[in-house]
């Protein structure tokens, strides 16, 4: 026990009485210890400060278990690091690309150039193989099957869900939505059962739908779709939880059963996009109309100030996609004329590409997406008279941009589809592109494959493989498919040509008979 001494001093007040100053204990080292009253006061002040810090509006967060917030991930002990894997490319005999990731070294320039040239040549040779109109409202979201490169699912402004096997036009499923107010803002294949899809909709629900439309499971519901609805969703397959962003900037983590494990308002405005990194299981990015994109560590996420980095933009942001080659690039699209590329691990701004894709409330927001084999950005062009380089009668093309050179290496356009193409996404194989143009779906393939598909389809329509009395090729909304309309037009043309031929034959025959009589 240290030796202690007591110090007492006296002070005369106005009344002349002696008052004692509180006793302070001092040890041999000269350190003073506060009295019990001072301890109580300090404890009270500290508790009041903690209450003020924890005071959050009731609609901004919910009570969650801190242990569940880690979602099975180990807590971060050291500063975050990212394993930067650079892609290498090998070209097979049939000019298809196979990607192999390695963590050390730089790709050989000659191999990279040949691979890039091969992909660009393939993209420049694409044309529309199929055009269909399953919806009566515009296309809003789409997602390709993660393992089957021929299967895609599409959502519409009316809440409709369209399953499409692009290799066989007869394999289609259509699920009717609620109509007005049922906009599907985001759609994802369920990772553990690819016959199911997850949707985030304006009706205020996160819904798990199956291909038959029988078993529908609602994982989350705001119960007030007039004020709160969901704008984005993504699934973490490894840790089995769902991330969803809403229109007021709140981010939620949900278990597969719908249990809410985290909720906090991380952005000032709506979260237009959320996506997990394909490289690091703990990394999440969110884009918002508050003109920011934020990178999060889900193990350390607490509040708005706990993000790893904040990427500020000049305009509201529509999307932020990790690159599909190695996950070390982030592609963002704003609502004016900028496409930005950020590079890991510090996520510094690498490129700012100027491109006209301005926002308009009556069209689906235009979002740039990645090509799966190379770092090529795919985005629809919305010609703007105020944009530098604009010329009269500029086409509404689909631009494919090389982010390294910032140049448009290919443009896709078809005179039969002159509309504005807002939604574009390549399949995992990189040889098929699906585009949303209003209520129409455009399927782009190489010219050889497109010609084969059109030939087989026309042969079926001629009566050998498709019964015209059936409902094949017609959507359940009562809107006939674009292909059937084209077939009707072709049939009319053939009928008119046949009638003309018969008429000319009859005319020649009658003239010959008249000459013989004479």
XYZ file of C-alpha atoms in Angstrom, residues 38 43-44 217 237 333 371 396:
8
model
C -16.074 14.325 -8.538
C -19.657 9.496 -14.538
C -22.916 11.410 -14.923
C -41.698 -15.278 -50.228
C -23.827 -16.111 -51.593
C -22.491 6.306 -63.994
C -18.059 -6.771 -70.420
C -29.049 6.440 -80.345
